[in-house]
PDB file of C-alpha atoms in Angstrom:
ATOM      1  CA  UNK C  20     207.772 114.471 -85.440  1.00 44.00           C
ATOM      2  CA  UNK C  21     207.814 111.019 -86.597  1.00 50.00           C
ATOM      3  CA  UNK C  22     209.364 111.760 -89.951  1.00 64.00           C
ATOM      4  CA  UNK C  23     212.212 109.981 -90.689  1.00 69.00           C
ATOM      5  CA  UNK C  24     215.917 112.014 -90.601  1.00 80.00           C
ATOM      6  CA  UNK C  25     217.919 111.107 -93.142  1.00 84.00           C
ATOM      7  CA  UNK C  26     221.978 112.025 -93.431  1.00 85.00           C
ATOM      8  CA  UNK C  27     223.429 112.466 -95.368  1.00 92.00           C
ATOM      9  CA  UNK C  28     221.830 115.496 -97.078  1.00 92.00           C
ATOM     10  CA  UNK C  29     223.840 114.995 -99.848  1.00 95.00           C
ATOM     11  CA  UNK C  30     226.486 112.018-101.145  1.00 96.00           C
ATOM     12  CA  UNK C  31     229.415 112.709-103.965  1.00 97.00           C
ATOM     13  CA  UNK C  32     230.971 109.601-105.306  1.00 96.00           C
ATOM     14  CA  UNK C  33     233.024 108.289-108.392  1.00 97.00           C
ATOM     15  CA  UNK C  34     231.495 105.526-110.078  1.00 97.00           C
ATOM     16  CA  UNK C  35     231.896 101.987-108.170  1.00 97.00           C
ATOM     17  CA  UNK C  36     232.266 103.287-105.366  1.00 97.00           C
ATOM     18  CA  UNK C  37     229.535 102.199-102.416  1.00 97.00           C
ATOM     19  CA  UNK C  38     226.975 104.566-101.361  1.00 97.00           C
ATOM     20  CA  UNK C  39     225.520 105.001 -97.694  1.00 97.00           C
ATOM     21  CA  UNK C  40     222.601 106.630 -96.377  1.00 97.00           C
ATOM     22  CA  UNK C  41     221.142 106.558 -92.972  1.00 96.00           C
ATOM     23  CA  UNK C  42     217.366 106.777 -91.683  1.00 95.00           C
ATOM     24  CA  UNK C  43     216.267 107.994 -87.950  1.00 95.00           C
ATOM     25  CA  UNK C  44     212.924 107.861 -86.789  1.00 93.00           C
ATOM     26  CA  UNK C  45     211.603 108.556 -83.197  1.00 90.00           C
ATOM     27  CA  UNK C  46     208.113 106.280 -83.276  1.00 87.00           C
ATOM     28  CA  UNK C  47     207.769 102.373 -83.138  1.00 87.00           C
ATOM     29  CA  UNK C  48     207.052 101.271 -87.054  1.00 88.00           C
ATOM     30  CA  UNK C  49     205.335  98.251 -88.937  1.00 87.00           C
ATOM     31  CA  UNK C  50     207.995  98.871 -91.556  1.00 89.00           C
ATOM     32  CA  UNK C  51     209.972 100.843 -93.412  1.00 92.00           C
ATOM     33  CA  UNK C  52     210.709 101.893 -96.914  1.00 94.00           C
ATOM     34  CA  UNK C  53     213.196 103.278 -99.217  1.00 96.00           C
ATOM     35  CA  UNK C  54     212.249 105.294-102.050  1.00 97.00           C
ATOM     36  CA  UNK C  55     214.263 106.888-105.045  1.00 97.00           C
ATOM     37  CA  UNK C  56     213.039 109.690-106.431  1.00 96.00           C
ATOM     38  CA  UNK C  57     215.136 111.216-110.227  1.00 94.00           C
ATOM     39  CA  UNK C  58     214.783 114.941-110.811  1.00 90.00           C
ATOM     40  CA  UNK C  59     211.307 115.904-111.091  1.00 87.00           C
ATOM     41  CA  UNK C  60     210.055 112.815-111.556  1.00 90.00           C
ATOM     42  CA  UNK C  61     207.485 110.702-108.931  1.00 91.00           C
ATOM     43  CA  UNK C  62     208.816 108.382-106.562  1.00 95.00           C
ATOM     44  CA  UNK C  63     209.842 104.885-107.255  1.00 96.00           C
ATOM     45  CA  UNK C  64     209.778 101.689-104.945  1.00 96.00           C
ATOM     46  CA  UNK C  65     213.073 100.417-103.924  1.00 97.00           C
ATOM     47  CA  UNK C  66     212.637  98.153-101.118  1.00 95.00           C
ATOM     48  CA  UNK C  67     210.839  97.200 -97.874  1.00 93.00           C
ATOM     49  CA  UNK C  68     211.873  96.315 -94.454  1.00 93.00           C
ATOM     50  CA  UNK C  69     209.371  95.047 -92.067  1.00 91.00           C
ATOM     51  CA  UNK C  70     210.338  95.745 -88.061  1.00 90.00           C
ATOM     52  CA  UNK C  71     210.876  92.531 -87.049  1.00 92.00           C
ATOM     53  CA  UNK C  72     213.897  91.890 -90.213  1.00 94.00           C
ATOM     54  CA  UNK C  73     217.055  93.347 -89.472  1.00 97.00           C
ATOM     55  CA  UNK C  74     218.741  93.011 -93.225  1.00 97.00           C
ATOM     56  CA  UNK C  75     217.239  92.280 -96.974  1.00 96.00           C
ATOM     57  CA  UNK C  76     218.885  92.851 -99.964  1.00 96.00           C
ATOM     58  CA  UNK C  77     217.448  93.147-103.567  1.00 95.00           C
ATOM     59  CA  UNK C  78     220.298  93.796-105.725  1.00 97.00           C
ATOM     60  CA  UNK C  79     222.926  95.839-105.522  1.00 97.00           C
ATOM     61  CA  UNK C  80     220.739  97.437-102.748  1.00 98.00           C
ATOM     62  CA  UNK C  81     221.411  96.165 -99.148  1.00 98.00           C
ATOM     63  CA  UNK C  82     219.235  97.584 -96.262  1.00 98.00           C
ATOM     64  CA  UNK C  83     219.403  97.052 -92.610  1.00 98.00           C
ATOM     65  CA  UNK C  84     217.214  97.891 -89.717  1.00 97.00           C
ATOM     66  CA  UNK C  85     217.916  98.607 -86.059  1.00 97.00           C
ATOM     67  CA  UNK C  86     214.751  99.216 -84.401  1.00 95.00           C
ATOM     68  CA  UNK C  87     216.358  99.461 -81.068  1.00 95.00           C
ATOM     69  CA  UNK C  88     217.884 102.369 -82.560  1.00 95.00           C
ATOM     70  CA  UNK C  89     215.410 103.830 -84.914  1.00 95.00           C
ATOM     71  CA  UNK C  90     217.835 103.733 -87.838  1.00 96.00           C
ATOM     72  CA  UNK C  91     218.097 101.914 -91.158  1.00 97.00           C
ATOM     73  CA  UNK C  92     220.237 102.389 -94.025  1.00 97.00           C
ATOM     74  CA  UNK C  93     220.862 102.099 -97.266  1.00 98.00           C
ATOM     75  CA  UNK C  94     223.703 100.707 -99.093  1.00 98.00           C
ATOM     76  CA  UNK C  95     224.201 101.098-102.475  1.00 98.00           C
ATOM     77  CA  UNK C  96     227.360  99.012-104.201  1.00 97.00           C
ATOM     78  CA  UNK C  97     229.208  99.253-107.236  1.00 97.00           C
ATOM     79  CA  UNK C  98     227.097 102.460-107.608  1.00 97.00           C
ATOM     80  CA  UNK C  99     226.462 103.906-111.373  1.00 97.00           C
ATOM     81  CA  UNK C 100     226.110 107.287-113.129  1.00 97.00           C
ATOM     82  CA  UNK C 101     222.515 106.144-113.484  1.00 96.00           C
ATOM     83  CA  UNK C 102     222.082 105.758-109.773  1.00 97.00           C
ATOM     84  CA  UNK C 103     222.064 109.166-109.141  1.00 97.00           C
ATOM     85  CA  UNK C 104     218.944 110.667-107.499  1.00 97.00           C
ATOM     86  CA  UNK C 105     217.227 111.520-104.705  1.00 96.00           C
ATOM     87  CA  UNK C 106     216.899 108.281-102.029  1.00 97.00           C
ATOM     88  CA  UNK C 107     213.945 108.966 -99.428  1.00 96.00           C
ATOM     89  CA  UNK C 108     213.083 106.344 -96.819  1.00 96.00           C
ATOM     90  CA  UNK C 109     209.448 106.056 -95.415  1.00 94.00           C
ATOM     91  CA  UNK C 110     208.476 104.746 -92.221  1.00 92.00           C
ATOM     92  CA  UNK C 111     204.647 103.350 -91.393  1.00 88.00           C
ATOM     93  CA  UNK C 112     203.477 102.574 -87.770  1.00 78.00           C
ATOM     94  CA  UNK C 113     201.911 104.321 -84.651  1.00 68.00           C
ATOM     95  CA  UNK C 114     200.459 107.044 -85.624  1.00 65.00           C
ATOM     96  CA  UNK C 115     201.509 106.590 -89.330  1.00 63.00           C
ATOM     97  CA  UNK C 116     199.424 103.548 -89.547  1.00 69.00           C
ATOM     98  CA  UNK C 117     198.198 103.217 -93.221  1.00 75.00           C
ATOM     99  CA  UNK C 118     200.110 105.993 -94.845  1.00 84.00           C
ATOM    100  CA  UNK C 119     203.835 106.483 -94.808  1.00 90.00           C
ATOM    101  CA  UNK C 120     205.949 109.456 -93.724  1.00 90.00           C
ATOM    102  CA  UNK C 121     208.665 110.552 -95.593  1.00 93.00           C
ATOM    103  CA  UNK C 122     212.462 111.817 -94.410  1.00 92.00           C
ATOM    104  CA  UNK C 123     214.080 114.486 -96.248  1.00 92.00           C
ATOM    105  CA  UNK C 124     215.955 112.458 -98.341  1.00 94.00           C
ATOM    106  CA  UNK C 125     219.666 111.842 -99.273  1.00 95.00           C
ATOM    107  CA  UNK C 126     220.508 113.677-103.372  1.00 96.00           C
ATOM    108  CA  UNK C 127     223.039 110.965-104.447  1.00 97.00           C
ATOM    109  CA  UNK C 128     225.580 112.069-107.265  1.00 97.00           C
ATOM    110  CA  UNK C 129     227.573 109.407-108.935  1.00 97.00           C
ATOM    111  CA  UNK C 130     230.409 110.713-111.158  1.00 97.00           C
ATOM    112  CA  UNK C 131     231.108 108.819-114.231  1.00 93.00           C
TER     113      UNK C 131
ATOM    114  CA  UNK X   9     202.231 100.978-120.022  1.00 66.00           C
ATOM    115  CA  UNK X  10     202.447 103.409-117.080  1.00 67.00           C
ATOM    116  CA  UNK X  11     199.730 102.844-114.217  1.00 93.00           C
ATOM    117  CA  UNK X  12     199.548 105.702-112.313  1.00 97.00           C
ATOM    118  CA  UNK X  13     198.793 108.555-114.818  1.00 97.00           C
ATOM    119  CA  UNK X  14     199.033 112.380-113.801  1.00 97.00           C
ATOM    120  CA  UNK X  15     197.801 115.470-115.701  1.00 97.00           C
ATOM    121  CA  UNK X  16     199.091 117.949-116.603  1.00 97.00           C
ATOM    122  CA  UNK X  17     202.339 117.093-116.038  1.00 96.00           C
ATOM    123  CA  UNK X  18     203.060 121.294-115.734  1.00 97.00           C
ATOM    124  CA  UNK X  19     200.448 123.616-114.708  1.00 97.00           C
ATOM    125  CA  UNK X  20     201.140 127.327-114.492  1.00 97.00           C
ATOM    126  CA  UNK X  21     198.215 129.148-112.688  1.00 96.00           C
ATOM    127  CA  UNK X  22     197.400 132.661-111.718  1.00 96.00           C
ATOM    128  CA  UNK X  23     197.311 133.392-107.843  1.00 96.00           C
ATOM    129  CA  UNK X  24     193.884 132.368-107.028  1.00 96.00           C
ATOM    130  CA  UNK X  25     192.999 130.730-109.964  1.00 97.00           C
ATOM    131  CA  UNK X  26     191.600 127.811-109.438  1.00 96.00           C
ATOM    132  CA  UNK X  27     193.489 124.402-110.074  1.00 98.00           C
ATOM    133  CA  UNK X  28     192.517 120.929-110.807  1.00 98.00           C
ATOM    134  CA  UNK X  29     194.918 118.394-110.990  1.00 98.00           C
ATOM    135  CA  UNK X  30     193.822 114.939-111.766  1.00 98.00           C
ATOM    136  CA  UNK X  31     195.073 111.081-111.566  1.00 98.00           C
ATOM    137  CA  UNK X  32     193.957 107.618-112.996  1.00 98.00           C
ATOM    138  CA  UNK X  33     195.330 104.331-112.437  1.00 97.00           C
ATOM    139  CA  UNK X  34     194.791 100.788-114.017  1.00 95.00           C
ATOM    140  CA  UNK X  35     196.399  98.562-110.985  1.00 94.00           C
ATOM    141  CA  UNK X  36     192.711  98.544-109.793  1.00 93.00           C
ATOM    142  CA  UNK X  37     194.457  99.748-105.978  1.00 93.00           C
ATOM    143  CA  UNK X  38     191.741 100.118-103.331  1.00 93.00           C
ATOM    144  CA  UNK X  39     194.107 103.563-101.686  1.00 93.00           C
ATOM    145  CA  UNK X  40     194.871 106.762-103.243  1.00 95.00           C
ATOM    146  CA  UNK X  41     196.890 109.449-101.445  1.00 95.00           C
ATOM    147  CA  UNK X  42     197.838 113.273-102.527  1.00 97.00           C
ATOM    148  CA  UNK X  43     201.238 113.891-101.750  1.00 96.00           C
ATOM    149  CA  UNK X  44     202.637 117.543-101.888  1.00 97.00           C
ATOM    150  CA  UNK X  45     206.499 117.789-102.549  1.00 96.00           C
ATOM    151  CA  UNK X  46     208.008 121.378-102.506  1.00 95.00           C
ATOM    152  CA  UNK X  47     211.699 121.744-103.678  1.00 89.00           C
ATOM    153  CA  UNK X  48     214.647 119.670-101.744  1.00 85.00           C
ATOM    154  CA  UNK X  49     211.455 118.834 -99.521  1.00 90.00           C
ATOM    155  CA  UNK X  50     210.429 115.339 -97.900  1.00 93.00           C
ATOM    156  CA  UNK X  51     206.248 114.335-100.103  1.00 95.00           C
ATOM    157  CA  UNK X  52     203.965 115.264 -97.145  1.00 95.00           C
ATOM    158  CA  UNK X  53     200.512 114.073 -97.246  1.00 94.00           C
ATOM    159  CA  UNK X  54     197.525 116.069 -98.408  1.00 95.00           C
ATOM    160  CA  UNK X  55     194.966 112.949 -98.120  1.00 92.00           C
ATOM    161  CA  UNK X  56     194.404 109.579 -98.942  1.00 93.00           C
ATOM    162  CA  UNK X  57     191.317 107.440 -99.712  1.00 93.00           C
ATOM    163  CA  UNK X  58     190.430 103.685 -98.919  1.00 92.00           C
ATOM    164  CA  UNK X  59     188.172 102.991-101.994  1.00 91.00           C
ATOM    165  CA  UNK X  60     185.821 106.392-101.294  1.00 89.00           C
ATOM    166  CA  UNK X  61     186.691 106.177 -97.773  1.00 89.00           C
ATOM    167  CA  UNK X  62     188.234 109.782 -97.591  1.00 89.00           C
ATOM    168  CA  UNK X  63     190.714 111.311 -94.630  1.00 88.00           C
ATOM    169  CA  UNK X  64     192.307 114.329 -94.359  1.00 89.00           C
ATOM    170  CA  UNK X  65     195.136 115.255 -93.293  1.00 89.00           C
ATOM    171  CA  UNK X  66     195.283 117.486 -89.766  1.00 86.00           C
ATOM    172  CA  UNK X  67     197.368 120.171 -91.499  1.00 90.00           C
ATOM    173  CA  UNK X  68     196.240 120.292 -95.167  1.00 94.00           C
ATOM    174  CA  UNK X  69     194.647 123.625 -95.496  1.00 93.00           C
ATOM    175  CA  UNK X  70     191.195 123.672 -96.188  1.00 93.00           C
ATOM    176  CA  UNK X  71     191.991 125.453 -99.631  1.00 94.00           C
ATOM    177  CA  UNK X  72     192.816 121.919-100.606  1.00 96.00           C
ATOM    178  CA  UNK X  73     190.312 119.804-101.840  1.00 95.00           C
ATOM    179  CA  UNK X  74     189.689 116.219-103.566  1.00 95.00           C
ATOM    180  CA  UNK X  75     187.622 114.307-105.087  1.00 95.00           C
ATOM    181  CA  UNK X  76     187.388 109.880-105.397  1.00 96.00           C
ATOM    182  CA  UNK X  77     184.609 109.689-108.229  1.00 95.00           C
ATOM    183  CA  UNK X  78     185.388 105.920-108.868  1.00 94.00           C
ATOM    184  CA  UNK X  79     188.244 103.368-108.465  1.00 94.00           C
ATOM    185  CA  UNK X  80     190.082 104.523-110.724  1.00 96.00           C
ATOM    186  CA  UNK X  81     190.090 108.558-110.683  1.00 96.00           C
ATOM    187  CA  UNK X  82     191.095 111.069-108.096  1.00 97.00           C
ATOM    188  CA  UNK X  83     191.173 114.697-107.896  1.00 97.00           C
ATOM    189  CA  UNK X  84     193.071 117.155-106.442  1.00 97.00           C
ATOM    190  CA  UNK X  85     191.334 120.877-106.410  1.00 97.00           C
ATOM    191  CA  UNK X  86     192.781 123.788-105.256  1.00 97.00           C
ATOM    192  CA  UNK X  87     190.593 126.543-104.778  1.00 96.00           C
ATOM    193  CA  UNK X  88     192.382 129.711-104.821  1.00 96.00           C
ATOM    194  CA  UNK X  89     196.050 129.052-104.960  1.00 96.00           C
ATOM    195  CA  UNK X  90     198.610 130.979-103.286  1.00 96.00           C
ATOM    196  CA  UNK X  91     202.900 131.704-103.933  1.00 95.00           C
ATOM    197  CA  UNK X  92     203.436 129.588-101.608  1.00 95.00           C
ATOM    198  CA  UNK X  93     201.305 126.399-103.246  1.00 97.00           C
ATOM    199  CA  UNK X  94     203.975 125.963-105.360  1.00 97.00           C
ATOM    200  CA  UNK X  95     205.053 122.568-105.648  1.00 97.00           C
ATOM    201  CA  UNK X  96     205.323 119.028-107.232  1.00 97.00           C
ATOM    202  CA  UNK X  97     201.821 117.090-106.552  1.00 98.00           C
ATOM    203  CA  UNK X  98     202.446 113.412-106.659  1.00 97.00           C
ATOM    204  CA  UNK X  99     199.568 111.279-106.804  1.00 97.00           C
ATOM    205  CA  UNK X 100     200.402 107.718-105.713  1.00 96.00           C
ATOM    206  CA  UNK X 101     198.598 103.649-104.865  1.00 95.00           C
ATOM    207  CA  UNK X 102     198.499 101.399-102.488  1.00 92.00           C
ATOM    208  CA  UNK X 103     196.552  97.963-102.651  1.00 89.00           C
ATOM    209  CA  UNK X 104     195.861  98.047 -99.059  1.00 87.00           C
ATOM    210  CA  UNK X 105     196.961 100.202 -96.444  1.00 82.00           C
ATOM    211  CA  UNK X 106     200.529 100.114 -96.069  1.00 81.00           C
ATOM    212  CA  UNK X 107     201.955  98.914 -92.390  1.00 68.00           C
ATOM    213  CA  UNK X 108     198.980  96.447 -92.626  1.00 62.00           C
ATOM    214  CA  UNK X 109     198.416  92.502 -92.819  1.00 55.00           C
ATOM    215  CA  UNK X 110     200.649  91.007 -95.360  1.00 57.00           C
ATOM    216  CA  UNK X 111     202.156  94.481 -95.680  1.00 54.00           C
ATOM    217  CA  UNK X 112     204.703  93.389 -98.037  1.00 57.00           C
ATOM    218  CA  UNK X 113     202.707  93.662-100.647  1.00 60.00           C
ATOM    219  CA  UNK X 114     201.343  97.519-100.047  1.00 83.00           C
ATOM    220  CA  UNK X 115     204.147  99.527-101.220  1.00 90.00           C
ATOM    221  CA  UNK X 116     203.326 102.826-103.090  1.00 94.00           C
ATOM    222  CA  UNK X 117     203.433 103.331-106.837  1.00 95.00           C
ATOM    223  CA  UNK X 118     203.392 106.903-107.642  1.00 96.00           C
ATOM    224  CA  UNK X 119     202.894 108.855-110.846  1.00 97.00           C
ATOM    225  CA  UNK X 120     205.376 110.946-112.503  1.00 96.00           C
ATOM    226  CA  UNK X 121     203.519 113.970-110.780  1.00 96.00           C
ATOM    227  CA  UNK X 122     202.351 117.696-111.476  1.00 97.00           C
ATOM    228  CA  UNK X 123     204.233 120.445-111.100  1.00 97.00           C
ATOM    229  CA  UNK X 124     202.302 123.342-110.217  1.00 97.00           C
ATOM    230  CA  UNK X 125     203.743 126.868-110.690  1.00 97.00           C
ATOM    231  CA  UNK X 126     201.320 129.923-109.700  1.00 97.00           C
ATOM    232  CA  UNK X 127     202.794 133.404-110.915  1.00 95.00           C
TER     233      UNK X 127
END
C-alpha cells in the first residue's frame, strides 16, 4: 500500500510543549500534505510539501520531508488546548496521481 | 460563509434503505471526490470527478453510487446500505488535480461531512 504510516497513533502533552508526528510512505510522491481533522468534523488544510522541498513552515507548524526516506513530519510548537485533534498527512504521486491517500493519522491531546 | 456544504449532517437509515447524501460548493472547483471515513480510520476514496469526468475507485463497492449534475452539486447514493456502511462521508474540492502543475495551489477543502448511521 501506498498509504502513508503515521506514528504516533496517539500524542499526550501539557500545553507548550512541542508536538511530533511522523509520516512513512513506500511510493515516489509529487507532494505531500498534512491535514487536521477535530472530532467529527471534515478535514482541514494545514500545509503542503512538494518532493523536491525538504522544510516549510507556516506558523507554529514546521514540516520536513525526506524523500530518500519516505518520511515527513510534523512539528507542532508551543502547542495549545485548541490544537488538539486528529493530524493526517496525505501523499499524491505514482499511482496516487490526482487524488491523495491518506495515513491513519496521529489523535493529538493537549492538556491545558 | 462555508464553501463546501454537506447534508444532512446526520443520517440514520434502515439496513437497505436507500441513502442519498448530497454536497454543493461555491469555490467554483473543477474536482469533487467522496471520501469514506469509518471511526479512528484514515478518509479512503469512494470517487472523484474532473468537472463530469467521473472515476471510480477499484474497491468502492458497486452499492456505491454518485452523481455530478453540474459544477457545483455532487451526489453520493447508496443503494441498499449495510452495518458495515457505517461511517463519516466527507465530501471535499480540488481546483485541479492535486500532485499536478502548479500543485501548490490544489489542496483539498472538505465539508464538515455526513455521518451515516444504519440500524
Amino acid at each position: 500500500s501506498q498509504q502513508g504510516e503515521e506514528d504516533p497513533q496517539a500524542l499526550s502533552i501539557q500545553e507548550g510543549e512541542n508536538a511530533t508526528m511522523n509520516c512513512s510512505y513506500k511510493t515516489s510522491i509529487n507532494n505531500l500534505q498534512w491535514y487536521r481533522q477535530n472530532s467529527g468534523r471534515g478535514l482541514v488544510h494545514l500545509i503542503l510539501i512538494r518532493s523536491n522541498e525538504r522544510e516549510k513552515h507556516s506558523g507554529r507548524l514546521r514540516v520536513t520531508l525526506d524523500t530518500s526516506k519516505k518520511s515527513s513530519s510534523l512539528l507542532i510548537t508551543a502547542s495549545r488546548a485548541a490544537d488538539t485533534a486528529s493530524y493526517f498527512c496525505a501523499i499524491t504521486g505514482g499511482t496516487s496521481y490526482g487524488k491523495l491517500t491518506f495515513g491513519q493519522g496521529t489523535i493529538l491531546t493537549v492538556h491545558p | 460563509d462555508a464553501m463546501v456544504i454537506q447534508n444532512p449532517r446526520y443520517q440514520v437509515t434502515q439496513f437497505g434503505k436507500p441513502v442519498t447524501l448530497s454536497c454543493s460548493q461555491t469555490l467554483n472547483h473543477n474536482v469533487m471526490y467522496w471520501y469514506q471515513q469509518k471511526s479512528s480510520q484514515a478518509p479512503k476514496l469512494l470517487f472523484h470527478y474532473y468537472d463530469k469526468d467521473f472515476n471510480n475507485e477499484a474497491d468502492t463497492p458497486d452499492n456505491f453510487q454518485s452523481r455530478r449534475p453540474n459544477t457545483s452539486f455532487c451526489f453520493l447514493d447508496i443503494r441498499s446500505p449495510g452495518l458495515g456502511d457505517a461511517a463519516m462521508y466527507l465530501c471535499a474540492t480540488s481546483r485541479e488535480w492535486v500532485g499536478g502543475a502548479n500543485s501548490g495551489a490544489n489542496v483539498l477543502t472538505f465539508g464538515a461531512g455526513s455521518r451515516l448511521t444504519v440500524l
